């Protein structure tokens, strides 16, 4: 199967903007710093999952499915965007969410409900839960298309392979040649797709990943395998070796991925505040705040060499700012005595 033969549903608005971060560049010094705004893909307050879903939903439709099912934590952005894609395509959406049902409906859960998604919480095996739910829907005549966590299989990642020519054209148009593109690495469809796309299309930038979840960091070797599987599947002629895959998690002093997945931490919050204060662009506390911490540290510590310009990929996730746990921690920091005035 060739890349250009793959069907694609139209869900987002592309190209997403590529912007220079003037104030941040001044503040932390270095070469010019840019931001690629995949938080502005439009539908359902999007983010990076929409590029993947364009390919996955096209396949669901081609297979005659009327329902999308996917997995995630209760605050999954991927789940929210699967619900949004289902709305746009006139399909039903089922989300299998791992963990207890929170008492308070905040962040993405509110948006999932507003879009009419069916939510199923489980503390057991999500695959088993999905099997049961699918049987119920199929008994009613629905046909369910199953999307893996994060939309990160060989098909979903094509969305990010294909972001590379979009970004190369933007750089050319702006007359700039950044040497690095920094993105988050969770389920790795984004990083894997970009890495493969950069090699296949001969991009002038190297793709660097920042690990998001300290508990389950994907290894460079498993990432290289994923890339090689895709390269073979689409006949791209690229071979990745584990030692070429550059994933960063920081060190003891600068630990980018924080304490745990989706657990509030003050360093991530400080970096969210930094970009808000310098560029009026908002990051989220679960993913992009951590990746931006990595980006800033890579600039300051010379991993991105002095004078070289670099692009930060904003992958969305903003609704997490308004989840109960994160709001409570911001509350302590920003809403204490003397933090605002009444006259
Ligand atoms: C899912 C997600 C990521 C990670 O992308 P992967 O392709 O899973 O590695 C990064 N940022 C946000 C906001 C996300 O929702």
mmCIF file with all atom_site columns, C-alpha atoms in Angstrom, residues 16 40 62 83-84 125 137-138 189 208 227 230 248 289 292 303 305 312 324 328:
data_model
loop_
_atom_site.group_PDB
_atom_site.id
_atom_site.type_symbol
_atom_site.label_atom_id
_atom_site.label_alt_id
_atom_site.label_comp_id
_atom_site.label_asym_id
_atom_site.label_entity_id
_atom_site.label_seq_id
_atom_site.pdbx_PDB_ins_code
_atom_site.Cartn_x
_atom_site.Cartn_y
_atom_site.Cartn_z
_atom_site.occupancy
_atom_site.B_iso_or_equiv
_atom_site.pdbx_formal_charge
_atom_site.auth_seq_id
_atom_site.auth_comp_id
_atom_site.auth_asym_id
_atom_site.auth_atom_id
_atom_site.pdbx_PDB_model_num
ATOM 1  C CA . UNK A 1 16  ? -1.830  24.466 11.078 1.00 0.00 ? 16  UNK A CA 1
ATOM 2  C CA . UNK A 1 40  ? -5.413  24.600 16.371 1.00 0.00 ? 40  UNK A CA 1
ATOM 3  C CA . UNK A 1 62  ? -14.644 1.951  4.131  1.00 0.00 ? 62  UNK A CA 1
ATOM 4  C CA . UNK A 1 83  ? -15.914 11.520 19.874 1.00 0.00 ? 83  UNK A CA 1
ATOM 5  C CA . UNK A 1 84  ? -15.501 14.689 17.790 1.00 0.00 ? 84  UNK A CA 1
ATOM 6  C CA . UNK A 1 125 ? -8.852  -5.387 31.603 1.00 0.00 ? 125 UNK A CA 1
ATOM 7  C CA . UNK A 1 137 ? -23.731 -2.916 20.278 1.00 0.00 ? 137 UNK A CA 1
ATOM 8  C CA . UNK A 1 138 ? -23.435 -5.590 17.615 1.00 0.00 ? 138 UNK A CA 1
ATOM 9  C CA . UNK A 1 189 ? 2.350   7.699  16.688 1.00 0.00 ? 189 UNK A CA 1
ATOM 10 C CA . UNK A 1 208 ? 13.629  14.884 18.981 1.00 0.00 ? 208 UNK A CA 1
ATOM 11 C CA . UNK A 1 227 ? 9.129   2.896  12.356 1.00 0.00 ? 227 UNK A CA 1
ATOM 12 C CA . UNK A 1 230 ? 5.646   1.289  8.806  1.00 0.00 ? 230 UNK A CA 1
ATOM 13 C CA . UNK A 1 248 ? 14.780  12.711 26.156 1.00 0.00 ? 248 UNK A CA 1
ATOM 14 C CA . UNK A 1 289 ? 3.682   21.347 29.630 1.00 0.00 ? 289 UNK A CA 1
ATOM 15 C CA . UNK A 1 292 ? 7.807   22.275 26.639 1.00 0.00 ? 292 UNK A CA 1
ATOM 16 C CA . UNK A 1 303 ? 21.233  19.757 23.557 1.00 0.00 ? 303 UNK A CA 1
ATOM 17 C CA . UNK A 1 305 ? 23.211  23.903 20.250 1.00 0.00 ? 305 UNK A CA 1
ATOM 18 C CA . UNK A 1 312 ? 8.168   23.022 19.304 1.00 0.00 ? 312 UNK A CA 1
ATOM 19 C CA . UNK A 1 324 ? -10.379 18.992 39.004 1.00 0.00 ? 324 UNK A CA 1
ATOM 20 C CA . UNK A 1 328 ? -6.902  22.448 42.531 1.00 0.00 ? 328 UNK A CA 1
#
